[in-house]
mmCIF file of C-alpha atoms and ligand atoms in Angstrom:
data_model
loop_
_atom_site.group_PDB
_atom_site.id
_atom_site.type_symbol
_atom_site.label_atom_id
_atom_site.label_comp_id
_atom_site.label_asym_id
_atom_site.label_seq_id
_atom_site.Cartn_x
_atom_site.Cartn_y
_atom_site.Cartn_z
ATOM 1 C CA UNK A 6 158.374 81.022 88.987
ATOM 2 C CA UNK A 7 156.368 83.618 87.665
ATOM 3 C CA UNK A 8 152.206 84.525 88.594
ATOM 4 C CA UNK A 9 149.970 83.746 85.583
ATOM 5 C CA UNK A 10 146.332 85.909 86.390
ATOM 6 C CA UNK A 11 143.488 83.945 86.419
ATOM 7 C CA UNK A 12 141.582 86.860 87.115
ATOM 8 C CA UNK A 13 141.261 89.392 89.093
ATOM 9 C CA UNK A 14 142.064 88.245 92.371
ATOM 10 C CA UNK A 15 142.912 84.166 91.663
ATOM 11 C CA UNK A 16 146.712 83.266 90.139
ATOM 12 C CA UNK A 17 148.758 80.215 89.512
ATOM 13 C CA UNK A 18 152.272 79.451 89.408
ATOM 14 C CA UNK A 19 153.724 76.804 87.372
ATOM 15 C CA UNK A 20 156.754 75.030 88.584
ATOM 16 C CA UNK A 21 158.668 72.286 86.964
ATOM 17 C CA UNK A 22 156.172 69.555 87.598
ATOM 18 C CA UNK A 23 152.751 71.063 88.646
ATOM 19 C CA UNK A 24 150.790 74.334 89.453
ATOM 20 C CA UNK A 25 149.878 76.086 92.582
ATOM 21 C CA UNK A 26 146.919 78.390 92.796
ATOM 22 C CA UNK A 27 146.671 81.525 94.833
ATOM 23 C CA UNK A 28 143.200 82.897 95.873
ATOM 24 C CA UNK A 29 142.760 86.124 97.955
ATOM 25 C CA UNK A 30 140.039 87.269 99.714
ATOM 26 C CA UNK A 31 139.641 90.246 101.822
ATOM 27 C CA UNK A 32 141.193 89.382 104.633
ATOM 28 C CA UNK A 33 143.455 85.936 104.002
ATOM 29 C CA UNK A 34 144.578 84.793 100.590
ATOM 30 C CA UNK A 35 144.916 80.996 100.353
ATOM 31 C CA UNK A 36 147.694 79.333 98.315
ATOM 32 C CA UNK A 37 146.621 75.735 97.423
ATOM 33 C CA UNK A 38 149.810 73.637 96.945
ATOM 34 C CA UNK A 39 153.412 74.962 96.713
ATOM 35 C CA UNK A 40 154.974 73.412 93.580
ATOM 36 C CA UNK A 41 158.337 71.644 93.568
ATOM 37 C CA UNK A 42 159.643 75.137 92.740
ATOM 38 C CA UNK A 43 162.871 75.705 91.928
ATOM 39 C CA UNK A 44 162.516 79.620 92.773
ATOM 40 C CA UNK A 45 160.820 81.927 95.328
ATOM 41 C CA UNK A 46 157.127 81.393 95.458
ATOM 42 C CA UNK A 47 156.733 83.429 98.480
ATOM 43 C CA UNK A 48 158.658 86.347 97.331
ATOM 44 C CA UNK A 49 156.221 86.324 93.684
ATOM 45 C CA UNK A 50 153.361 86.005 96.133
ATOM 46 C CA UNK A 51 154.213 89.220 98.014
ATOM 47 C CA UNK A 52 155.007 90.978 94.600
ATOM 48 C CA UNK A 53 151.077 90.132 93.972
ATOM 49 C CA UNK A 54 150.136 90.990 97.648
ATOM 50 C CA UNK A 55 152.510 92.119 100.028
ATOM 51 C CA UNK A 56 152.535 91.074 102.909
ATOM 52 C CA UNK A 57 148.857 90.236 102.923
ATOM 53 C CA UNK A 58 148.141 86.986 105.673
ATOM 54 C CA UNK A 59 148.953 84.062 103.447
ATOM 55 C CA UNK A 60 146.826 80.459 104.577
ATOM 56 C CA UNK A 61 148.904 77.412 102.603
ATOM 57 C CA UNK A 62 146.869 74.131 101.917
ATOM 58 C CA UNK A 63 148.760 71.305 100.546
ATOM 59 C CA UNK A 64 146.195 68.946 98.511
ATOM 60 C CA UNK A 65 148.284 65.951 99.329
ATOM 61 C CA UNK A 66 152.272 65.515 100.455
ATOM 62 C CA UNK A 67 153.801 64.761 97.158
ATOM 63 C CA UNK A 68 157.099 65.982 96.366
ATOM 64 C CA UNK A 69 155.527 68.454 93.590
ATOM 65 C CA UNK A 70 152.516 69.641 95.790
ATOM 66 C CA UNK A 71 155.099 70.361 99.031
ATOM 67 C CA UNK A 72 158.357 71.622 97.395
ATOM 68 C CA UNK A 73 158.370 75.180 98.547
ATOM 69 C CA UNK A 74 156.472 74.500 101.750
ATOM 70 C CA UNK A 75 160.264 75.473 103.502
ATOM 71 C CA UNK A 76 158.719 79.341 102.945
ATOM 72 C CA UNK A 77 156.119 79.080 104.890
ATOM 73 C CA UNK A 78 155.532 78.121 108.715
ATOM 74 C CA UNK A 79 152.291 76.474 108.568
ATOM 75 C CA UNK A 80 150.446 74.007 106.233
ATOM 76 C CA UNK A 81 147.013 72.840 106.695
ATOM 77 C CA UNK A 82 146.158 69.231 105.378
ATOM 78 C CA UNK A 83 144.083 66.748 105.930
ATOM 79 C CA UNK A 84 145.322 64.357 109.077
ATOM 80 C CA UNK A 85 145.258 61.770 107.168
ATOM 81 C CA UNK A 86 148.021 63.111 104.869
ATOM 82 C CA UNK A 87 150.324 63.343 108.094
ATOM 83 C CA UNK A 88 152.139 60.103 108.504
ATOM 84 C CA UNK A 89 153.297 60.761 104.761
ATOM 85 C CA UNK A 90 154.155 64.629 104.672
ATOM 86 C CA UNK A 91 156.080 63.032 107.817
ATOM 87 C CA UNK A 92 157.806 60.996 105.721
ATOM 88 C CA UNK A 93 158.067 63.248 102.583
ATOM 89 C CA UNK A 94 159.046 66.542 104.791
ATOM 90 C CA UNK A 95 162.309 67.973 104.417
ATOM 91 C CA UNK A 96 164.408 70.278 107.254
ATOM 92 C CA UNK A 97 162.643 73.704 107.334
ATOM 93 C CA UNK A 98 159.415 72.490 105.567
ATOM 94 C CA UNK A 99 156.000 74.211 107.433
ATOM 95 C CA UNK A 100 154.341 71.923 110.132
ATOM 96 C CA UNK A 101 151.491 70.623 109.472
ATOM 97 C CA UNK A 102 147.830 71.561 111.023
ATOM 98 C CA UNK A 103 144.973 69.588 110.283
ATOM 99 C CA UNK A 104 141.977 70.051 108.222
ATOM 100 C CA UNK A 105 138.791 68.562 108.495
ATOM 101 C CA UNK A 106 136.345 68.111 105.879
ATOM 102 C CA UNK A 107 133.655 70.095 107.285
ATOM 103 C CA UNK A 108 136.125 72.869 107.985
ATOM 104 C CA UNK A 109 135.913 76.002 105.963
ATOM 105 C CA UNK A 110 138.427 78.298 104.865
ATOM 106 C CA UNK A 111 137.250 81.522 105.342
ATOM 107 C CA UNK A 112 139.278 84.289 103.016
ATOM 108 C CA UNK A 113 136.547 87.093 103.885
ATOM 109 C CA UNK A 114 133.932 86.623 100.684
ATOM 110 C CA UNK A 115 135.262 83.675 99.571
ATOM 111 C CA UNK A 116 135.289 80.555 101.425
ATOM 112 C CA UNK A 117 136.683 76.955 100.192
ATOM 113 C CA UNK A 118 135.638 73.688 102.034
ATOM 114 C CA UNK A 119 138.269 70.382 101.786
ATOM 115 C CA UNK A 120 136.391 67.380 100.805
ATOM 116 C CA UNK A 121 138.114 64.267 101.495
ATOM 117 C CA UNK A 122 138.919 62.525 98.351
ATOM 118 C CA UNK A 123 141.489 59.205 99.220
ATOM 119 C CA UNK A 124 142.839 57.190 96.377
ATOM 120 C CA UNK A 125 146.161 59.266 95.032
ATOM 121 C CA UNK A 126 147.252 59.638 98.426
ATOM 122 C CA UNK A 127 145.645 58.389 101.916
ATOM 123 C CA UNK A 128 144.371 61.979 102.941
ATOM 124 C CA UNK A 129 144.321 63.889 99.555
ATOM 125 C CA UNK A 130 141.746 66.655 99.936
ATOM 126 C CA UNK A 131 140.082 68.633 96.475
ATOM 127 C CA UNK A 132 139.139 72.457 97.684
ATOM 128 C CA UNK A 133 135.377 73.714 96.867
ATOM 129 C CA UNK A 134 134.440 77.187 96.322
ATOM 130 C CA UNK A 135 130.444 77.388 95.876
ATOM 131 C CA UNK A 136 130.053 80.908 95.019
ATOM 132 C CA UNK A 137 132.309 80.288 92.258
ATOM 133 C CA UNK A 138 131.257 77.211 91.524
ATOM 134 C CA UNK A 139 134.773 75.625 91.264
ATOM 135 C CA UNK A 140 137.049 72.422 92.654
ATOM 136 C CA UNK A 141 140.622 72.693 93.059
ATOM 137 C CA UNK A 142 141.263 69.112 92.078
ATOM 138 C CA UNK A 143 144.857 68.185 93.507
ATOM 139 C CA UNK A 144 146.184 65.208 91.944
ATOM 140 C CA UNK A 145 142.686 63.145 92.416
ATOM 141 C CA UNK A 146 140.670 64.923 88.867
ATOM 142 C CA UNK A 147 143.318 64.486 86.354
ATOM 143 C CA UNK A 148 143.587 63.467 82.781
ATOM 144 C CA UNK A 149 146.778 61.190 83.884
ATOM 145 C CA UNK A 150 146.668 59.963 87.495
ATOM 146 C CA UNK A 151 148.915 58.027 89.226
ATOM 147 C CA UNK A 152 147.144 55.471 91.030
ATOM 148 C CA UNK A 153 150.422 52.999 91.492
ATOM 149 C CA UNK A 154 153.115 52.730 94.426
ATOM 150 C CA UNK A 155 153.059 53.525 98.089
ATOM 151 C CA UNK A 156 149.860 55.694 99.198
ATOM 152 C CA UNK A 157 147.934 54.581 96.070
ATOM 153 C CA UNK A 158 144.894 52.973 95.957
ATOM 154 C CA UNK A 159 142.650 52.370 92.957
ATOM 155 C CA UNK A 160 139.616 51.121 95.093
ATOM 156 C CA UNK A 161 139.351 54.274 97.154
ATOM 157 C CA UNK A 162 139.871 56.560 94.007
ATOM 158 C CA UNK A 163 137.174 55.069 92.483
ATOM 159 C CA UNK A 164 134.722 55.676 95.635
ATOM 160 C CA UNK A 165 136.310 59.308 95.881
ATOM 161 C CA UNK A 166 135.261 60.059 92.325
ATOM 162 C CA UNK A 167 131.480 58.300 92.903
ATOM 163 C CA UNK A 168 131.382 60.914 95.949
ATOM 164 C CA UNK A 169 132.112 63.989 94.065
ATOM 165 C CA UNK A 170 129.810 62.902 91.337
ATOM 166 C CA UNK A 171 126.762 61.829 93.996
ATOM 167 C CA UNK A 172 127.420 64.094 96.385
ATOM 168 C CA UNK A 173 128.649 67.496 94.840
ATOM 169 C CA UNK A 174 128.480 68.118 91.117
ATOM 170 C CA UNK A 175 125.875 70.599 91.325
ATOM 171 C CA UNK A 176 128.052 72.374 93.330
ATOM 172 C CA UNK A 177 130.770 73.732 90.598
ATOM 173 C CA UNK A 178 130.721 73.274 87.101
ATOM 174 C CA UNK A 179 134.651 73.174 86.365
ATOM 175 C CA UNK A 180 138.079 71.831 88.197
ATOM 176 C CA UNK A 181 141.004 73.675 88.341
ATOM 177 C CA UNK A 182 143.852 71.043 88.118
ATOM 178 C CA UNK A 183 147.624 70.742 89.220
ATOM 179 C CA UNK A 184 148.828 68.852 85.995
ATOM 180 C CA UNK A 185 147.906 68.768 82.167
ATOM 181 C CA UNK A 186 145.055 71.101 80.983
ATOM 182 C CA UNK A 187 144.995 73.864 83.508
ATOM 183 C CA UNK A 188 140.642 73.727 83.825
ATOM 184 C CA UNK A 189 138.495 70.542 83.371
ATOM 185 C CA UNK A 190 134.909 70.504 82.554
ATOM 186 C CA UNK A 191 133.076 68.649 85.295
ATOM 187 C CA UNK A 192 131.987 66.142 83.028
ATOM 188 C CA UNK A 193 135.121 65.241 82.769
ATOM 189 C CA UNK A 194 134.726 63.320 86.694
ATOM 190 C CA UNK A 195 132.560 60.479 84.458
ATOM 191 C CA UNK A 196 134.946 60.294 82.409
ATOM 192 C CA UNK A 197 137.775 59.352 85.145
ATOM 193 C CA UNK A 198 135.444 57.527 87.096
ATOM 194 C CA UNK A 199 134.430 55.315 83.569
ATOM 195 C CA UNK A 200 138.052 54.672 83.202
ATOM 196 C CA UNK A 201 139.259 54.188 86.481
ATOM 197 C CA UNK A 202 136.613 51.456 86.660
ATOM 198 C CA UNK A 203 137.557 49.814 83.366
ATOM 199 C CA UNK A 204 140.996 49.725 84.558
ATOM 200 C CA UNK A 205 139.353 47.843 87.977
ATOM 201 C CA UNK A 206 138.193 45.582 85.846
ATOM 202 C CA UNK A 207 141.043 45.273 83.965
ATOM 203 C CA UNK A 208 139.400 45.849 80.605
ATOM 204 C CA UNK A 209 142.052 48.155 79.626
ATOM 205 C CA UNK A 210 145.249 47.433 77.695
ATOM 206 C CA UNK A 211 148.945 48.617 79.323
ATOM 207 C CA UNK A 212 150.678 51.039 76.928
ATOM 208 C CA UNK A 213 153.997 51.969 77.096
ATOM 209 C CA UNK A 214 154.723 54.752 79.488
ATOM 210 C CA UNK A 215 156.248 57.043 77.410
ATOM 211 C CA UNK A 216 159.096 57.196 79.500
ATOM 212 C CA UNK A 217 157.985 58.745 82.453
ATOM 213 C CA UNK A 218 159.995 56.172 85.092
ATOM 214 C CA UNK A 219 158.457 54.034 86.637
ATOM 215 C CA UNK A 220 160.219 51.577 87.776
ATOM 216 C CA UNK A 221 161.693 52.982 90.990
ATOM 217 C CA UNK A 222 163.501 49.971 93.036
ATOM 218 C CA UNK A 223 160.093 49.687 95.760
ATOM 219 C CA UNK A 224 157.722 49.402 92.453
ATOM 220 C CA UNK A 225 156.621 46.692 90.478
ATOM 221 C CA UNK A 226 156.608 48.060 87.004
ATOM 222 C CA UNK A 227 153.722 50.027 85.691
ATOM 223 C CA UNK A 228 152.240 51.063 82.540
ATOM 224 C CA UNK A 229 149.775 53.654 81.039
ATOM 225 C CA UNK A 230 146.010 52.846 80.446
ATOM 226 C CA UNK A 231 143.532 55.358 78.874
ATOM 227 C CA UNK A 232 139.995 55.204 78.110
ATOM 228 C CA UNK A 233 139.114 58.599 76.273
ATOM 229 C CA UNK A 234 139.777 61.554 77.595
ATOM 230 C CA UNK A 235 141.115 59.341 81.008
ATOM 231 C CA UNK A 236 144.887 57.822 81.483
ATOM 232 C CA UNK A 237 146.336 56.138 84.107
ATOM 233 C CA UNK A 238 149.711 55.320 85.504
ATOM 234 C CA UNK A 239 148.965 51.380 87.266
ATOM 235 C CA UNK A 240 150.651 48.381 87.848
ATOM 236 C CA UNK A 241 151.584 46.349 84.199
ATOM 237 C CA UNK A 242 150.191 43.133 86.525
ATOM 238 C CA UNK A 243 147.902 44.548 88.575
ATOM 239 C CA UNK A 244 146.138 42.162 91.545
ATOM 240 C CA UNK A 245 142.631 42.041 90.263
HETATM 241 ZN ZN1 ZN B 30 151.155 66.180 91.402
#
């Protein structure tokens, strides 16, 4: 797992599903996610770093956002992500410490503040820096989200996306994002929001999935919806 530059003090690391992003400051670097590896994240961090104080956020407990979280001690998330990082946590993974929107992560000259953004998961948090006028977007801005399953909620993603839009788009202008296209415009957050409503509504047509599975044995089948730029992963039937 190798550090792509971003610039001159922000990185990402790719691993076999989705990205993690590294941001240092003066004093702290934060790592935002921590792949589903395989490989040593912590050992390409300290090739970047050293042994620089290292602050890991998980976004949300999914398997691809947690996966090397057994080289670190701590992870901060949001408390509401901690009945299923319970769940999701494996022997040696860091414990969990909360974060509260509100809270801000201070690097020294760069800060990021979690805002609370339910819908993919219960407690999934995106990460704002205003200086820098970015999001790191987690799993919640996406061009293909998976809104189906246990922790899911289609409702709550669609009042997550109205907040960013109401309540903090002239506070960045782009998204850094875990899957797909590596930066999103923040137009793109209409877009989403558009489609995720469409697919409320159920105005939009299941495609095939294009054989991502699944059909896992706890899952009613799902399918793929898009509306432009948006896709979905939701239920084939959903309960309008
Ligand atoms: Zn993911």
């Amino acid at each position: 797992m190798e550090a792509v530059s971003i610039n001159e003090n922000s990185w990402y690391f790719s691993g076999a599903v989705g990205r993690a992003f590294l941001f240092k400051g003066e004093k702290a670097a934060l790592l935002v996610d921590s792949t589903n590896g395989p490989g040593d994240l912590r050992g390409e961090i300290r090739k970047l770093i050293g042994d620089f104080p290292v602050i890991l956020v998980n976004t949300h407990a999914d398997s691809d956002h947690i996966g090397c979280n057994d080289q670190f001690e701590t992870a901060l998330m949001h408390p509401g992500e901690f009945a299923y990082y319970a769940a999701k946590r494996k022997e040696g993974y860091a414990v969990p410490a909360p974060l509260f929107e509100g809270d801000t992560i201070d690097l020294g000259k760069r800060t990021f503040e979690p805002i609370l953004v339910p819908g993919h998961t219960g407690g999934s948090i995106v990460l704002l820096n205003r200086r820098e006028r970015f999001l790191v977007g987690g799993d919640t801005v996406l061009q293909r989200v998976f809104i189906f399953g246990p922790q899911r909620n289609l409702r709550a993603l669609i009042a997550s996306l109205k907040k960013l839009q109401e309540q903090y788009l002239d506070a960045f202008d782009f998204i850094f994002t875990a899957h797909q296209d590596l930066r999103l415009d923040k137009s793109f957050i209409a877009k989403e929001l558009a489609g995720a409503e469409a697919l409320l509504a159920g105005r939009l047509t299941p495609e095939d999935a294009g054989g991502i599975p699944l059909e896992p044995p706890e899952f009613r089948p799902a399918s793929r919806y898009t509306l432009g730029e948006s896709g979905f992963f939701y239920y084939t039937e959903p309960d309008h």
